[in-house]
Amino acid sequence: MSLFEKFSSIQQARQEILQSGVNPFHLTIEKIISPTEAVINGHTTILVGTNNYLGLTFHPDSIQASQEALAQEGTGTTGSRMANGSFSSHNDLERAIADFYGMPHAIVFSTGYQANLGVLSALAGPGDTILMDGDSHASIYDGCRLGGAEVLRFKHNDVTDLDKKLRRLGDRSRRTLIIVEGIYSMLGDRAPLKEIVDIKQQYEATLVVDEAHSLGVLGNRGRGLAEEAGVEQGVDCIVGTFSKSLGSTGGFGVSSHPEFEFIRYTSRPYIFTASPCPSVVASTKVALRIIRETPQLRQQLWKNAKILYDGLEHIGYTLGAEVGPVIAAMIPSKEQALAMWQGLLEQGIYVNLMIPPATPNGESLLRCSVSAAHTPQQLETIIQSFANVYSQINEHAASVST
Ligand code: PMP
């Protein structure tokens, strides 16, 4: 078999989906109008699948800062910080992140994916162990693999399983890294962080929390689940991304351990890639300031999340267990999920279609991400469209079974 022949199974799976008349593979945003609206297939469409939790992508202050940086510092950095040096703005952003978290050390990466790769692979290497939640994001899986540590999974959010696995490790638990997410990206549930911190302290392990979906969303100051749960002191390192609530691209790690700085010297995803562009750095820094200064955005996000969650639940959808900015409707089959996703798009609603193998437990999901920028009218339209596709699918199922 040639190297290229192995793609035939993927081609076949893709073909099967296309034969159902739905093409989720090449969705193009023809024109972006606002944080919550775009033109797709020629129609104005409400976006409820873009992780734009605080709706900051069009904030005038961020745009202005970005434009100024572009004019003053150019379009790109053309190399890594280790080779080419840092721009002052990289250092400033790191100070701003460290200050935001009240921790002394922060490192900026070019994406959130690379932040996980960089931090996890630098912390846990050969001879060490990683215990990861089974529902972790792909960047966590890849970061765990990159360092060469032994990688074990514990059952999603199951502290008893985590405890059992740490106990079995004996002395090795002290050289074990536990990695969990604040809010899980697919189903929107949260890690039981207080219990996890207790266990990590008992076994003297190291705990990293990925707050990608909880930064700007949870906690009094928007620092995430660790803040909300009151356990920031018990977390060794927080990683996160700029690509969701901060509305740009990039990622970071932040920690109180003085040794954290040395990750720069050992982390391949930090050393061997170009540093973030000045315009991106500038808008991120402003967005961080907006999160600090505007708790009303977070309050609006939660109001909107409750409206959408209650609305979808009322129609009859089975949803992820917790109200939050990630609301996943569980659909009984992949075929139904495809048809409903297409039906929603035709009615001018864009959500994320999540089907196996990319989902936990082989689930098919229509995943919504709520924004503080959604208007009451948009939320009503989203709920009404979900109601329409729900009844279409149920009518179809009834006609097939009779
Ligand atoms: N961690 C989690 C939990 C995520 O969901 C994502 C992106 N969806 C990332 C990391 C990677 O972030 P980025 O898109 O900035 O690379």
Coordinates of C-alpha atoms and ligand atoms in Angstrom, one line a residue:
M1 CA 0.0 0.0 0.0
S2 CA 1.4 3.4 -0.9
L3 CA 1.4 6.2 1.6
F4 CA -1.4 7.9 -0.2
E5 CA -3.7 4.8 -0.4
K6 CA -4.4 5.0 3.3
F7 CA -6.6 8.0 2.7
S8 CA -9.1 5.9 0.8
S9 CA -11.0 5.1 4.0
I10 CA -11.3 8.8 4.8
Q11 CA -12.3 9.5 1.2
Q12 CA -15.1 6.9 1.5
A13 CA -16.3 8.3 4.9
R14 CA -16.4 11.8 3.3
Q15 CA -18.2 10.5 0.3
E16 CA -20.9 8.9 2.5
I17 CA -21.5 12.2 4.1
L18 CA -21.7 14.0 0.8
Q19 CA -24.2 11.5 -0.5
S20 CA -26.5 12.5 2.3
G21 CA -26.7 15.9 0.5
V22 CA -24.9 17.8 3.2
N23 CA -21.4 19.2 2.8
P24 CA -20.0 20.3 6.2
F25 CA -16.4 20.2 4.9
H26 CA -16.0 23.4 3.0
L27 CA -18.1 26.0 4.8
T28 CA -17.0 29.4 3.7
I29 CA -17.7 32.6 5.5
E30 CA -18.2 34.8 2.5
K31 CA -18.4 38.0 4.5
I32 CA -18.0 38.6 8.2
I33 CA -20.4 41.3 9.4
S34 CA -20.1 41.3 13.1
P35 CA -19.1 39.0 16.0
T36 CA -22.5 37.3 15.6
E37 CA -23.3 37.6 11.9
A38 CA -21.8 36.6 8.6
V39 CA -22.8 35.9 5.0
I40 CA -22.7 32.1 4.3
N41 CA -24.0 30.6 1.0
G42 CA -25.2 34.1 0.1
H43 CA -27.4 34.4 3.2
T44 CA -27.0 36.5 6.3
T45 CA -26.4 33.9 9.0
I46 CA -26.3 34.1 12.8
L47 CA -23.1 32.7 14.2
V48 CA -23.6 30.6 17.3
G49 CA -20.5 28.3 16.9
T50 CA -17.5 30.5 16.9
N51 CA -16.3 30.6 20.5
N52 CA -16.5 34.4 20.4
Y53 CA -17.7 34.4 24.0
L54 CA -17.4 38.1 24.7
G55 CA -17.9 39.3 21.1
L56 CA -14.7 41.2 21.2
T57 CA -13.5 40.6 17.6
F58 CA -14.9 43.9 16.4
H59 CA -14.2 46.0 19.5
P60 CA -13.1 49.5 18.3
D61 CA -10.3 49.7 20.8
S62 CA -8.8 46.3 19.8
I63 CA -9.0 47.2 16.1
Q64 CA -7.4 50.6 16.7
A65 CA -4.5 49.1 18.7
S66 CA -4.1 46.4 16.0
Q67 CA -4.0 49.0 13.2
E68 CA -1.5 51.1 15.0
A69 CA 0.8 48.2 15.7
L70 CA 0.5 47.1 12.1
A71 CA 1.6 50.6 10.9
Q72 CA 4.4 51.0 13.5
E73 CA 5.8 47.4 13.8
G74 CA 4.9 45.8 10.5
T75 CA 3.0 42.7 9.4
G76 CA 5.0 40.0 11.0
T77 CA 8.0 39.1 13.2
T78 CA 9.6 36.8 10.6
G79 CA 11.1 34.5 13.2
S80 CA 11.1 33.1 16.7
R81 CA 11.9 35.1 19.8
M82 CA 14.9 32.8 20.6
A83 CA 16.5 33.5 17.2
N84 CA 15.3 37.0 16.3
G85 CA 14.6 38.5 19.7
S86 CA 11.4 39.6 21.3
F87 CA 9.5 42.7 20.3
S88 CA 8.8 44.9 23.4
S89 CA 5.1 44.2 22.8
H90 CA 5.7 40.4 23.4
N91 CA 7.2 41.2 26.8
D92 CA 4.5 43.7 27.6
L93 CA 1.8 41.2 26.8
E94 CA 3.5 38.6 29.0
R95 CA 3.6 41.2 31.9
A96 CA -0.1 42.0 31.3
I97 CA -1.0 38.3 31.5
A98 CA 1.1 37.7 34.6
D99 CA -0.5 40.7 36.2
F100 CA -4.0 39.6 35.2
Y101 CA -3.5 36.3 36.9
G102 CA -1.5 37.7 39.8
M103 CA 1.3 35.2 39.1
P104 CA 4.9 36.3 38.3
H105 CA 5.6 34.2 35.2
A106 CA 3.9 34.2 31.8
I107 CA 5.0 32.9 28.4
V108 CA 3.2 33.7 25.2
F109 CA 3.0 31.1 22.4
S110 CA 1.8 31.6 18.8
T111 CA -1.4 29.6 19.3
G112 CA -3.3 27.9 22.1
Y113 CA -2.4 24.6 20.5
Q114 CA 1.2 25.4 20.8
A115 CA 0.8 26.6 24.4
N116 CA -0.3 23.1 25.3
L117 CA 2.4 21.4 23.2
G118 CA 5.0 23.7 24.7
V119 CA 4.1 23.6 28.4
L120 CA 3.2 19.9 28.6
S121 CA 6.2 18.6 26.7
A122 CA 8.6 20.8 28.6
L123 CA 7.2 19.8 32.0
A124 CA 6.8 16.0 31.6
G125 CA 9.5 14.0 29.8
P126 CA 11.0 10.5 29.8
G127 CA 10.7 9.0 33.2
D128 CA 7.7 11.2 34.2
T129 CA 4.0 10.4 34.0
I130 CA 1.1 12.3 32.7
L131 CA -2.5 11.7 33.9
M132 CA -4.9 13.3 31.5
D133 CA -8.7 13.5 31.5
G134 CA -10.0 11.2 28.8
D135 CA -12.1 14.0 27.2
S136 CA -9.1 16.4 26.7
H137 CA -8.7 18.5 23.6
A138 CA -6.4 17.2 20.8
S139 CA -3.7 19.8 21.7
I140 CA -3.4 18.2 25.2
Y141 CA -3.2 14.7 23.7
D142 CA -0.4 15.9 21.3
G143 CA 1.4 17.9 24.0
C144 CA 1.5 14.8 26.3
R145 CA 2.9 12.7 23.5
L146 CA 5.5 15.3 22.4
G147 CA 7.5 15.2 25.7
G148 CA 8.0 11.4 25.9
A149 CA 6.4 10.9 29.3
E150 CA 4.3 7.9 30.0
V151 CA 0.7 9.0 29.4
L152 CA -2.3 7.5 31.3
R153 CA -5.9 8.6 31.0
F154 CA -8.4 8.8 33.8
K155 CA -12.2 8.7 33.2
H156 CA -13.6 12.1 32.3
N157 CA -14.2 14.1 35.5
D158 CA -13.9 11.0 37.6
V159 CA -11.9 11.9 40.7
T160 CA -12.1 8.3 42.1
D161 CA -10.4 7.0 39.0
L162 CA -7.8 9.8 39.2
D163 CA -7.1 8.9 42.8
K164 CA -6.9 5.2 42.0
K165 CA -4.4 5.7 39.2
L166 CA -2.2 8.1 41.3
R167 CA -2.2 5.5 44.2
R168 CA -1.0 2.8 41.8
L169 CA 1.9 5.0 40.7
G170 CA 3.4 4.9 44.3
D171 CA 6.5 7.2 44.5
R172 CA 6.1 8.1 40.8
S173 CA 3.1 10.3 41.7
R174 CA 5.5 13.1 42.7
R175 CA 6.7 13.1 39.1
T176 CA 3.3 13.1 37.7
L177 CA 1.5 15.9 35.8
I178 CA -2.3 16.0 35.9
I179 CA -3.9 18.0 33.1
V180 CA -7.6 19.0 33.0
E181 CA -9.7 21.6 31.3
G182 CA -11.7 24.4 33.0
I183 CA -14.7 24.1 30.8
Y184 CA -14.6 21.1 28.4
S185 CA -14.8 22.2 24.8
M186 CA -17.4 19.7 23.5
L187 CA -20.0 19.3 26.2
G188 CA -19.4 22.5 28.2
D189 CA -19.1 20.7 31.5
R190 CA -16.5 21.8 34.1
A191 CA -13.7 19.9 35.9
P192 CA -14.4 19.2 39.6
L193 CA -11.3 21.3 40.3
K194 CA -11.5 21.6 44.1
E195 CA -11.4 17.8 44.5
I196 CA -8.7 17.5 41.8
V197 CA -6.5 20.0 43.7
D198 CA -7.0 18.1 47.0
I199 CA -5.9 14.9 45.3
K200 CA -2.9 16.5 43.6
Q201 CA -1.8 17.9 46.9
Q202 CA -2.2 14.6 48.6
Y203 CA 0.0 12.9 46.1
E204 CA 2.4 15.9 45.6
A205 CA 1.8 15.8 41.9
T206 CA 1.7 18.9 39.5
L207 CA -1.5 20.3 38.1
V208 CA -2.0 22.1 34.8
V209 CA -5.4 23.5 33.9
D210 CA -6.3 24.5 30.4
E211 CA -8.7 27.5 30.7
A212 CA -9.2 27.9 26.9
H213 CA -13.0 28.1 27.3
S214 CA -13.2 29.6 30.8
L215 CA -10.9 32.6 30.5
G216 CA -13.1 35.7 30.5
V217 CA -16.1 33.5 31.3
L218 CA -15.7 32.2 34.9
G219 CA -14.5 33.8 38.1
N220 CA -15.0 37.3 39.5
R221 CA -12.2 38.7 37.5
G222 CA -12.7 36.4 34.5
R223 CA -9.6 34.3 35.3
G224 CA -11.4 31.0 34.8
L225 CA -12.4 28.0 36.7
A226 CA -9.5 28.0 39.1
E227 CA -10.6 31.5 40.3
E228 CA -14.2 30.6 40.4
A229 CA -13.5 27.4 42.5
G230 CA -11.1 29.4 44.8
V231 CA -8.2 27.1 44.1
E232 CA -5.7 29.2 42.1
Q233 CA -3.0 28.6 44.8
G234 CA -3.3 24.8 44.2
V235 CA -2.8 25.0 40.4
D236 CA 0.8 24.9 39.2
C237 CA 0.2 26.3 35.8
I238 CA -2.7 27.7 33.7
V239 CA -2.6 27.5 30.0
G240 CA -5.0 29.3 27.7
T241 CA -5.7 30.7 24.3
F242 CA -6.3 34.2 22.9
S243 CA -8.6 32.7 20.2
K244 CA -11.8 32.6 22.1
S245 CA -12.9 35.3 24.6
L246 CA -10.0 37.5 23.6
G247 CA -10.9 37.4 20.0
S248 CA -7.4 37.0 18.4
T249 CA -4.9 34.2 18.1
G250 CA -2.2 32.9 20.3
G251 CA -1.8 31.2 23.6
F252 CA 0.0 31.4 26.9
G253 CA 1.1 29.6 30.1
V254 CA 1.2 31.3 33.4
S255 CA 2.6 30.1 36.7
S256 CA 4.0 31.1 40.1
H257 CA 6.9 28.6 39.9
P258 CA 10.2 30.5 39.3
E259 CA 11.4 27.6 37.2
F260 CA 8.6 28.2 34.7
E261 CA 10.8 30.7 32.9
F262 CA 13.1 27.9 31.8
I263 CA 10.3 26.4 29.6
R264 CA 11.4 29.0 27.1
Y265 CA 14.7 27.1 26.7
T266 CA 13.3 23.6 26.4
S267 CA 10.1 24.1 24.6
R268 CA 10.3 23.3 20.9
P269 CA 6.9 24.9 20.1
Y270 CA 8.2 28.1 21.6
I271 CA 11.7 28.0 20.1
F272 CA 11.1 26.8 16.6
T273 CA 8.2 28.9 15.4
A274 CA 7.6 32.5 14.5
S275 CA 6.4 34.7 17.4
P276 CA 2.9 36.3 17.2
C277 CA 2.5 39.3 14.9
P278 CA 2.5 42.7 16.4
S279 CA -1.1 43.5 15.4
V280 CA -2.3 40.3 17.1
V281 CA -0.3 41.0 20.3
A282 CA -1.7 44.5 20.4
S283 CA -5.4 43.5 20.1
T284 CA -4.9 40.8 22.6
K285 CA -3.5 43.2 25.2
V286 CA -6.4 45.5 24.7
A287 CA -8.9 42.6 24.9
L288 CA -7.4 41.5 28.2
R289 CA -7.9 45.1 29.5
I290 CA -11.5 45.0 28.4
I291 CA -12.1 41.7 30.2
R292 CA -10.7 43.3 33.4
E293 CA -12.7 46.5 33.1
T294 CA -16.0 45.2 31.8
P295 CA -17.4 42.5 34.0
Q296 CA -20.8 43.4 32.4
L297 CA -19.8 41.5 29.3
R298 CA -19.4 38.3 31.4
Q299 CA -22.7 38.9 33.1
Q300 CA -24.4 39.4 29.7
L301 CA -22.8 36.1 28.4
W302 CA -24.3 34.2 31.3
K303 CA -27.7 35.8 30.8
N304 CA -27.6 34.8 27.1
A305 CA -26.3 31.3 28.0
K306 CA -29.3 30.7 30.3
I307 CA -31.8 31.9 27.7
L308 CA -30.4 29.6 25.0
Y309 CA -30.0 26.6 27.4
D310 CA -33.6 27.0 28.8
G311 CA -35.0 27.6 25.3
L312 CA -33.4 24.4 23.8
E313 CA -34.3 22.3 26.8
H314 CA -37.9 23.5 26.6
I315 CA -38.1 22.3 23.0
G316 CA -37.0 18.8 24.1
Y317 CA -33.3 18.7 23.3
T318 CA -31.0 16.6 25.5
L319 CA -28.2 19.0 26.5
G320 CA -24.9 18.8 28.2
A321 CA -25.4 18.9 32.0
E322 CA -24.5 22.5 32.8
V323 CA -25.7 25.9 31.7
G324 CA -22.7 27.7 30.2
P325 CA -21.3 29.3 27.1
V326 CA -20.8 25.9 25.4
I327 CA -24.2 24.3 24.9
A328 CA -24.2 20.9 23.2
A329 CA -27.4 19.3 21.9
M330 CA -27.0 15.6 21.7
I331 CA -28.5 14.1 18.6
P332 CA -29.4 10.4 18.4
S333 CA -27.6 9.6 15.2
K334 CA -24.9 11.0 12.9
E335 CA -27.4 11.2 10.0
Q336 CA -29.9 13.2 12.0
A337 CA -27.1 15.5 13.2
L338 CA -26.1 16.2 9.6
A339 CA -29.6 16.8 8.5
M340 CA -30.3 19.2 11.4
W341 CA -27.0 21.1 10.9
Q342 CA -27.9 21.6 7.3
G343 CA -31.5 22.6 8.2
L344 CA -30.2 25.2 10.7
L345 CA -27.8 26.6 8.1
E346 CA -30.6 26.9 5.6
Q347 CA -32.6 28.9 8.2
G348 CA -29.6 31.2 8.7
I349 CA -28.1 29.6 11.9
Y350 CA -24.5 28.4 12.0
V351 CA -23.6 25.9 14.8
N352 CA -20.7 23.4 15.1
L353 CA -21.4 20.0 13.7
M354 CA -19.5 17.5 15.9
I355 CA -19.6 13.8 14.8
P356 CA -17.5 10.7 15.7
P357 CA -14.6 10.1 15.8
A358 CA -14.0 13.8 17.0
T359 CA -16.5 13.6 19.9
P360 CA -16.5 12.0 23.4
N361 CA -18.3 8.6 23.6
G362 CA -19.0 8.6 19.9
E363 CA -21.7 11.2 20.4
S364 CA -23.2 13.3 17.6
L365 CA -23.6 16.9 18.7
L366 CA -24.8 20.3 17.5
R367 CA -22.5 22.5 19.5
C368 CA -23.5 26.1 20.2
S369 CA -21.2 28.7 21.7
V370 CA -23.0 31.7 23.1
S371 CA -21.7 35.2 22.9
A372 CA -22.3 38.2 25.1
A373 CA -22.9 40.0 21.7
H374 CA -26.0 37.9 20.8
T375 CA -29.1 40.1 20.9
P376 CA -32.4 38.9 22.5
Q377 CA -33.8 38.8 18.9
Q378 CA -31.0 36.6 17.7
L379 CA -31.4 34.2 20.6
E380 CA -35.1 34.0 19.8
T381 CA -34.4 33.3 16.2
I382 CA -31.8 30.6 17.1
I383 CA -34.3 28.9 19.4
Q384 CA -37.1 29.0 16.9
S385 CA -34.8 27.5 14.2
F386 CA -33.8 24.7 16.6
A387 CA -37.5 24.1 17.2
N388 CA -38.2 23.9 13.4
V389 CA -35.5 21.4 12.7
Y390 CA -36.5 19.4 15.8
S391 CA -40.1 19.0 14.5
Q392 CA -38.9 18.3 10.9
I393 CA -36.7 15.5 12.1
N394 CA -39.3 14.0 14.4
E395 CA -41.9 14.1 11.7
H396 CA -39.5 12.4 9.3
A397 CA -38.7 9.7 12.0
A398 CA -42.4 9.1 12.6
S399 CA -43.2 8.8 8.8
V400 CA -40.3 6.3 8.4
S401 CA -41.5 4.1 11.3
T402 CA -45.2 4.0 10.2
Ligands
PMP1 N1 -7.3 24.0 24.4 C1 -8.6 23.8 24.2 C2 -9.4 23.2 25.4 C3 -9.3 24.1 23.1 O1 -10.6 23.9 22.9 C4 -8.5 24.7 22.0 C5 -9.1 25.1 20.7 N2 -10.4 24.8 20.4 C6 -7.2 24.9 22.2 C7 -6.6 24.5 23.4 C8 -6.3 25.4 21.1 O2 -6.4 26.7 20.9 P1 -6.0 27.5 19.6 O3 -7.2 27.4 18.7 O4 -5.8 28.9 20.1 O5 -4.8 26.9 19.0

